[in-house]
Amino acid sequence: MDSTSSDAGKEDDDESSSSSSSGSEATTPKCSELDDFRAKWQQELKRELPAANASVAAATTTVDKDSIEHQARTLFQQGSELERSGKVFEAMRLYRRATQLVPDIEFRVYDKKHLKPQDDAHDANARMVEGLMERMMEANIDEDEENLENVDLALRFQTLMARSGKLFERASGDRKLIVTAAHFSDLPMELILYILRWVVSNDLDLKSLERFASVCRGFYLLARDPEIWRHACMRIWGVNLGVLKGTPFSSWREMYINRPRMLFHGCYISRTSYLRSGENSFQDQFYRPIQLVEYYRYFRFFADGKVLMLTTADEPQQCVVKLKSRSPAQNEILRGHYRLHDDVVIVVIQRNRPTASAQMQRPGRRVREPEPEYGQQTFLMELQIVSTAKRPFSQLHWKQYTMVQHRNNQEKTTQFDLTTTKYPPLYFSRVKSYHLESEGPLK
């Protein structure tokens, strides 16, 4: 019985062990799949967690930046309102706080206020080109006319700006502009034209006006103001100006450019040189010296009808400075007046040379004026204005030269022989220092 039961127990143990082993073999694959799933899931969580944190942090940073920029923008706008009302110091405090939050808040406010949002630079450039082509087509401007040789620029610019209604405005791409500063376009048109009259001045500095016209289209149209050019013509020709309709010129500017006139931003200079026989030597009567005579003549004309003349052997570099003032202190510089008659300038110059005794009189004592040593001399000259291919009205040719001398109640007239050797043509030379200051506006 015992042995049999023991054997039976062994068989039961064997069966149970076999069954348990078979059950463990069945559950092992399920546990490994679950572990793999859990491991993959944890790895995915580890990868997604930093990205989620980064997106949350970026969103938080964007919100913070937007709020900071909004705060800075508000402070800057409040400062602008205070500055307009005259409270500059309070405005400066707000400006300082705004720039501490966002250093370039001024440019951002300006861009948001004046610039339209654009999708990208390529689209913006395309729209700009299309708009320009539309305006050119409206003005009937072809691409072949870009040489600008036979194009009326004034009419062209007027057509281009008729749509906008403004001659000039702020540059939208200029980020260096100060928002609170006044732009040139904010000035009234009457004030701008008055400034241009100061630029031209009584000395008729039209060269500066032409430089002003080369800045932009609006300045070009302002520099073509007919009143400025009419006053310039009136200052030159005076009562001989006439009426524009009775002349072959279409505008006052065309009259000023093409009608014969004097040039005021320099001097007319001529160089005279000739040979002259000298005196014989008492030691050698057969020796006859020949002397080379060389000297210069200078003429400086002013727009008010005054003229200065200087005859000297000095070089032009030394003499042009002496003719800068209207009333020079040097006695060798003669003063006079001139008038224009078509293409001929008529010059009248007087010279009174006092004696040595008159120069030694005390300035505070009234004495009888002595008669000049050589009497009173009056020089009458007629010079013809000649233009060259490179420069208009740049030469003066002698037509007549007469001297009238009054001495001892007698009048003596001397008419000079105008040979080319002693009276060569005068050539104009520009002097940069003659138009540095403006003494008054053009009237």
mmCIF file of C-alpha atoms in Angstrom, residues 108-317:
data_model
loop_
_atom_site.group_PDB
_atom_site.id
_atom_site.type_symbol
_atom_site.label_atom_id
_atom_site.label_comp_id
_atom_site.label_asym_id
_atom_site.label_seq_id
_atom_site.Cartn_x
_atom_site.Cartn_y
_atom_site.Cartn_z
ATOM 1 C CA ARG A 108 8.540 99.920 -34.820
ATOM 2 C CA VAL A 109 5.966 102.580 -34.025
ATOM 3 C CA TYR A 110 6.896 104.443 -37.187
ATOM 4 C CA ASP A 111 6.675 101.292 -39.346
ATOM 5 C CA LYS A 112 3.316 100.317 -37.926
ATOM 6 C CA LYS A 113 1.969 103.826 -38.331
ATOM 7 C CA HIS A 114 3.221 104.632 -41.823
ATOM 8 C CA LEU A 115 4.032 101.339 -43.539
ATOM 9 C CA LYS A 116 1.555 98.841 -44.899
ATOM 10 C CA PRO A 117 2.048 95.161 -43.954
ATOM 11 C CA GLN A 118 3.658 93.182 -46.728
ATOM 12 C CA ASP A 119 3.724 89.462 -47.233
ATOM 13 C CA ASP A 120 7.271 89.338 -48.481
ATOM 14 C CA ALA A 121 9.834 91.535 -50.211
ATOM 15 C CA HIS A 122 9.344 89.976 -53.615
ATOM 16 C CA ASP A 123 5.634 90.707 -53.699
ATOM 17 C CA ALA A 124 6.271 94.249 -52.463
ATOM 18 C CA ASN A 125 8.810 94.927 -55.229
ATOM 19 C CA ALA A 126 6.445 93.463 -57.792
ATOM 20 C CA ARG A 127 3.613 95.705 -56.641
ATOM 21 C CA MET A 128 5.944 98.715 -56.712
ATOM 22 C CA VAL A 129 7.022 98.016 -60.286
ATOM 23 C CA GLU A 130 3.417 97.468 -61.381
ATOM 24 C CA GLY A 131 2.318 100.748 -59.789
ATOM 25 C CA LEU A 132 5.182 102.608 -61.460
ATOM 26 C CA MET A 133 4.308 101.134 -64.845
ATOM 27 C CA GLU A 134 0.662 102.116 -64.388
ATOM 28 C CA ARG A 135 1.607 105.713 -63.598
ATOM 29 C CA MET A 136 3.958 105.821 -66.581
ATOM 30 C CA MET A 137 1.216 104.502 -68.858
ATOM 31 C CA GLU A 138 -1.216 107.076 -67.504
ATOM 32 C CA ALA A 139 1.317 109.804 -68.262
ATOM 33 C CA ASN A 140 1.849 108.399 -71.798
ATOM 34 C CA ILE A 141 5.529 107.802 -71.131
ATOM 35 C CA ASP A 142 7.361 105.181 -73.154
ATOM 36 C CA GLU A 143 10.496 103.347 -72.174
ATOM 37 C CA ASP A 144 12.248 104.782 -75.199
ATOM 38 C CA GLU A 145 11.938 108.296 -73.733
ATOM 39 C CA GLU A 146 14.197 107.548 -70.772
ATOM 40 C CA ASN A 147 17.096 109.344 -72.459
ATOM 41 C CA LEU A 148 15.306 112.598 -71.383
ATOM 42 C CA GLU A 149 16.745 114.544 -74.302
ATOM 43 C CA ASN A 150 13.485 115.736 -75.826
ATOM 44 C CA VAL A 151 11.228 115.238 -72.809
ATOM 45 C CA ASP A 152 9.619 118.107 -70.902
ATOM 46 C CA LEU A 153 10.507 117.011 -67.368
ATOM 47 C CA ALA A 154 8.314 119.616 -65.720
ATOM 48 C CA LEU A 155 5.219 118.392 -67.580
ATOM 49 C CA ARG A 156 6.215 114.796 -66.965
ATOM 50 C CA PHE A 157 6.624 115.239 -63.212
ATOM 51 C CA GLN A 158 3.391 117.216 -62.963
ATOM 52 C CA THR A 159 1.559 114.352 -64.662
ATOM 53 C CA LEU A 160 3.134 111.765 -62.374
ATOM 54 C CA MET A 161 2.248 113.706 -59.239
ATOM 55 C CA ALA A 162 -1.262 114.714 -60.252
ATOM 56 C CA ARG A 163 -2.536 111.426 -58.876
ATOM 57 C CA SER A 164 -0.986 111.715 -55.423
ATOM 58 C CA GLY A 165 -1.503 115.471 -55.056
ATOM 59 C CA LYS A 166 1.844 115.931 -53.281
ATOM 60 C CA LEU A 167 5.141 117.221 -54.602
ATOM 61 C CA PHE A 168 7.190 115.204 -52.116
ATOM 62 C CA GLU A 169 6.695 113.213 -48.923
ATOM 63 C CA ARG A 170 8.628 111.209 -46.376
ATOM 64 C CA ALA A 171 10.657 108.255 -47.632
ATOM 65 C CA SER A 172 8.897 105.104 -46.382
ATOM 66 C CA GLY A 173 12.078 103.029 -46.386
ATOM 67 C CA ASP A 174 14.201 105.448 -44.400
ATOM 68 C CA ARG A 175 14.444 104.032 -40.883
ATOM 69 C CA LYS A 176 16.755 106.756 -39.638
ATOM 70 C CA LEU A 177 14.043 109.417 -39.685
ATOM 71 C CA ILE A 178 13.026 110.760 -36.313
ATOM 72 C CA VAL A 179 9.296 110.468 -35.863
ATOM 73 C CA THR A 180 8.951 113.591 -33.761
ATOM 74 C CA ALA A 181 10.959 115.826 -36.149
ATOM 75 C CA ALA A 182 9.278 117.918 -38.830
ATOM 76 C CA HIS A 183 9.833 116.921 -42.439
ATOM 77 C CA PHE A 184 10.488 119.377 -45.261
ATOM 78 C CA SER A 185 7.161 118.432 -46.805
ATOM 79 C CA ASP A 186 5.372 119.716 -43.684
ATOM 80 C CA LEU A 187 6.321 123.316 -44.555
ATOM 81 C CA PRO A 188 3.823 125.504 -46.412
ATOM 82 C CA MET A 189 4.502 126.001 -50.101
ATOM 83 C CA GLU A 190 4.830 129.776 -49.675
ATOM 84 C CA LEU A 191 7.576 129.315 -47.077
ATOM 85 C CA ILE A 192 9.513 126.907 -49.305
ATOM 86 C CA LEU A 193 9.403 129.362 -52.212
ATOM 87 C CA TYR A 194 10.583 132.145 -49.908
ATOM 88 C CA ILE A 195 13.523 129.961 -48.838
ATOM 89 C CA LEU A 196 14.363 129.455 -52.517
ATOM 90 C CA ARG A 197 14.443 133.221 -52.994
ATOM 91 C CA TRP A 198 17.053 133.383 -50.244
ATOM 92 C CA VAL A 199 18.974 130.648 -52.038
ATOM 93 C CA VAL A 200 19.005 132.647 -55.268
ATOM 94 C CA SER A 201 19.551 135.939 -53.357
ATOM 95 C CA ASN A 202 20.154 139.351 -54.905
ATOM 96 C CA ASP A 203 23.373 138.057 -56.472
ATOM 97 C CA LEU A 204 21.361 135.653 -58.670
ATOM 98 C CA ASP A 205 22.982 132.415 -57.561
ATOM 99 C CA LEU A 206 20.956 130.296 -59.976
ATOM 100 C CA LYS A 207 23.578 127.558 -59.897
ATOM 101 C CA SER A 208 22.547 126.676 -56.337
ATOM 102 C CA LEU A 209 18.915 126.632 -57.462
ATOM 103 C CA GLU A 210 19.749 124.105 -60.180
ATOM 104 C CA ARG A 211 21.501 121.920 -57.609
ATOM 105 C CA PHE A 212 18.376 122.108 -55.476
ATOM 106 C CA ALA A 213 16.320 120.975 -58.470
ATOM 107 C CA SER A 214 18.420 117.816 -58.906
ATOM 108 C CA VAL A 215 17.363 116.352 -55.529
ATOM 109 C CA CYS A 216 13.915 114.984 -56.406
ATOM 110 C CA ARG A 217 10.913 115.586 -58.652
ATOM 111 C CA GLY A 218 9.190 117.849 -56.153
ATOM 112 C CA PHE A 219 12.257 120.058 -55.788
ATOM 113 C CA TYR A 220 12.561 120.102 -59.569
ATOM 114 C CA LEU A 221 9.059 121.542 -59.928
ATOM 115 C CA LEU A 222 9.642 124.080 -57.145
ATOM 116 C CA ALA A 223 12.841 125.276 -58.811
ATOM 117 C CA ARG A 224 10.810 125.928 -61.993
ATOM 118 C CA ASP A 225 8.559 128.436 -60.247
ATOM 119 C CA PRO A 226 7.951 131.191 -62.870
ATOM 120 C CA GLU A 227 7.955 134.008 -60.301
ATOM 121 C CA ILE A 228 11.534 133.264 -59.234
ATOM 122 C CA TRP A 229 12.770 133.329 -62.812
ATOM 123 C CA ARG A 230 10.724 136.445 -63.637
ATOM 124 C CA HIS A 231 12.325 138.339 -60.751
ATOM 125 C CA ALA A 232 15.751 137.128 -61.900
ATOM 126 C CA CYS A 233 15.117 138.417 -65.422
ATOM 127 C CA MET A 234 13.799 141.707 -64.090
ATOM 128 C CA ARG A 235 16.912 142.184 -61.996
ATOM 129 C CA ILE A 236 19.133 141.779 -65.051
ATOM 130 C CA TRP A 237 17.261 143.689 -67.765
ATOM 131 C CA GLY A 238 15.111 146.014 -65.658
ATOM 132 C CA VAL A 239 12.844 148.229 -67.745
ATOM 133 C CA ASN A 240 14.149 146.569 -70.912
ATOM 134 C CA LEU A 241 12.657 143.241 -69.842
ATOM 135 C CA GLY A 242 9.510 143.547 -71.939
ATOM 136 C CA VAL A 243 6.571 141.149 -72.012
ATOM 137 C CA LEU A 244 7.055 137.413 -72.279
ATOM 138 C CA LYS A 245 4.446 137.052 -75.021
ATOM 139 C CA GLY A 246 6.325 139.436 -77.248
ATOM 140 C CA THR A 247 9.563 137.475 -77.060
ATOM 141 C CA PRO A 248 10.603 134.212 -78.762
ATOM 142 C CA PHE A 249 10.928 132.523 -75.362
ATOM 143 C CA SER A 250 8.260 130.226 -73.917
ATOM 144 C CA SER A 251 9.094 130.858 -70.233
ATOM 145 C CA TRP A 252 11.052 133.225 -68.014
ATOM 146 C CA ARG A 253 13.593 130.513 -67.347
ATOM 147 C CA GLU A 254 14.193 130.043 -71.062
ATOM 148 C CA MET A 255 14.675 133.797 -71.402
ATOM 149 C CA TYR A 256 17.225 133.833 -68.586
ATOM 150 C CA ILE A 257 19.150 130.951 -70.121
ATOM 151 C CA ASN A 258 19.164 131.984 -73.771
ATOM 152 C CA ARG A 259 19.059 135.784 -73.744
ATOM 153 C CA PRO A 260 22.528 137.429 -73.749
ATOM 154 C CA ARG A 261 23.538 138.470 -70.233
ATOM 155 C CA MET A 262 26.502 138.731 -67.912
ATOM 156 C CA LEU A 263 27.840 135.966 -65.674
ATOM 157 C CA PHE A 264 28.160 136.880 -62.004
ATOM 158 C CA HIS A 265 29.909 133.925 -60.342
ATOM 159 C CA GLY A 266 33.384 134.804 -61.582
ATOM 160 C CA CYS A 267 35.573 137.307 -63.471
ATOM 161 C CA TYR A 268 36.211 138.173 -67.095
ATOM 162 C CA ILE A 269 39.991 138.120 -67.571
ATOM 163 C CA SER A 270 42.220 139.044 -70.485
ATOM 164 C CA ARG A 271 45.986 138.732 -70.787
ATOM 165 C CA THR A 272 47.802 141.334 -72.823
ATOM 166 C CA SER A 273 51.398 141.001 -73.968
ATOM 167 C CA TYR A 274 53.322 142.925 -76.609
ATOM 168 C CA LEU A 275 56.865 144.061 -77.454
ATOM 169 C CA ARG A 276 57.981 147.641 -77.015
ATOM 170 C CA SER A 277 61.287 149.298 -77.998
ATOM 171 C CA GLY A 278 63.359 150.612 -75.122
ATOM 172 C CA GLU A 279 65.718 153.569 -74.898
ATOM 173 C CA ASN A 280 69.165 153.397 -76.494
ATOM 174 C CA SER A 281 72.172 153.090 -74.232
ATOM 175 C CA PHE A 282 74.478 156.158 -74.093
ATOM 176 C CA GLN A 283 77.493 153.837 -74.174
ATOM 177 C CA ASP A 284 76.419 151.843 -77.222
ATOM 178 C CA GLN A 285 74.159 153.704 -79.626
ATOM 179 C CA PHE A 286 73.719 150.655 -81.830
ATOM 180 C CA TYR A 287 72.144 148.625 -79.002
ATOM 181 C CA ARG A 288 68.339 148.817 -79.095
ATOM 182 C CA PRO A 289 66.625 146.926 -76.246
ATOM 183 C CA ILE A 290 63.233 145.299 -76.687
ATOM 184 C CA GLN A 291 60.915 145.091 -73.691
ATOM 185 C CA LEU A 292 58.146 142.515 -73.177
ATOM 186 C CA VAL A 293 55.059 144.130 -71.648
ATOM 187 C CA GLU A 294 52.578 141.767 -70.004
ATOM 188 C CA TYR A 295 49.552 142.607 -67.837
ATOM 189 C CA TYR A 296 45.980 141.505 -67.071
ATOM 190 C CA ARG A 297 42.559 143.148 -67.179
ATOM 191 C CA TYR A 298 39.847 142.016 -64.770
ATOM 192 C CA PHE A 299 36.125 142.777 -64.928
ATOM 193 C CA ARG A 300 33.720 141.752 -62.171
ATOM 194 C CA PHE A 301 30.011 142.340 -62.853
ATOM 195 C CA PHE A 302 27.215 142.416 -60.252
ATOM 196 C CA ALA A 303 23.516 141.837 -60.738
ATOM 197 C CA ASP A 304 22.580 145.344 -59.540
ATOM 198 C CA GLY A 305 24.429 147.016 -62.428
ATOM 199 C CA LYS A 306 27.789 147.659 -60.754
ATOM 200 C CA VAL A 307 31.127 146.711 -62.253
ATOM 201 C CA LEU A 308 34.729 146.627 -61.015
ATOM 202 C CA MET A 309 37.786 146.897 -63.265
ATOM 203 C CA LEU A 310 41.399 146.208 -62.406
ATOM 204 C CA THR A 311 44.472 146.485 -64.627
ATOM 205 C CA THR A 312 47.606 144.988 -63.122
ATOM 206 C CA ALA A 313 50.543 142.691 -63.807
ATOM 207 C CA ASP A 314 49.605 140.363 -60.935
ATOM 208 C CA GLU A 315 48.450 136.809 -61.594
ATOM 209 C CA PRO A 316 44.712 135.906 -61.330
ATOM 210 C CA GLN A 317 45.265 133.862 -58.157
#
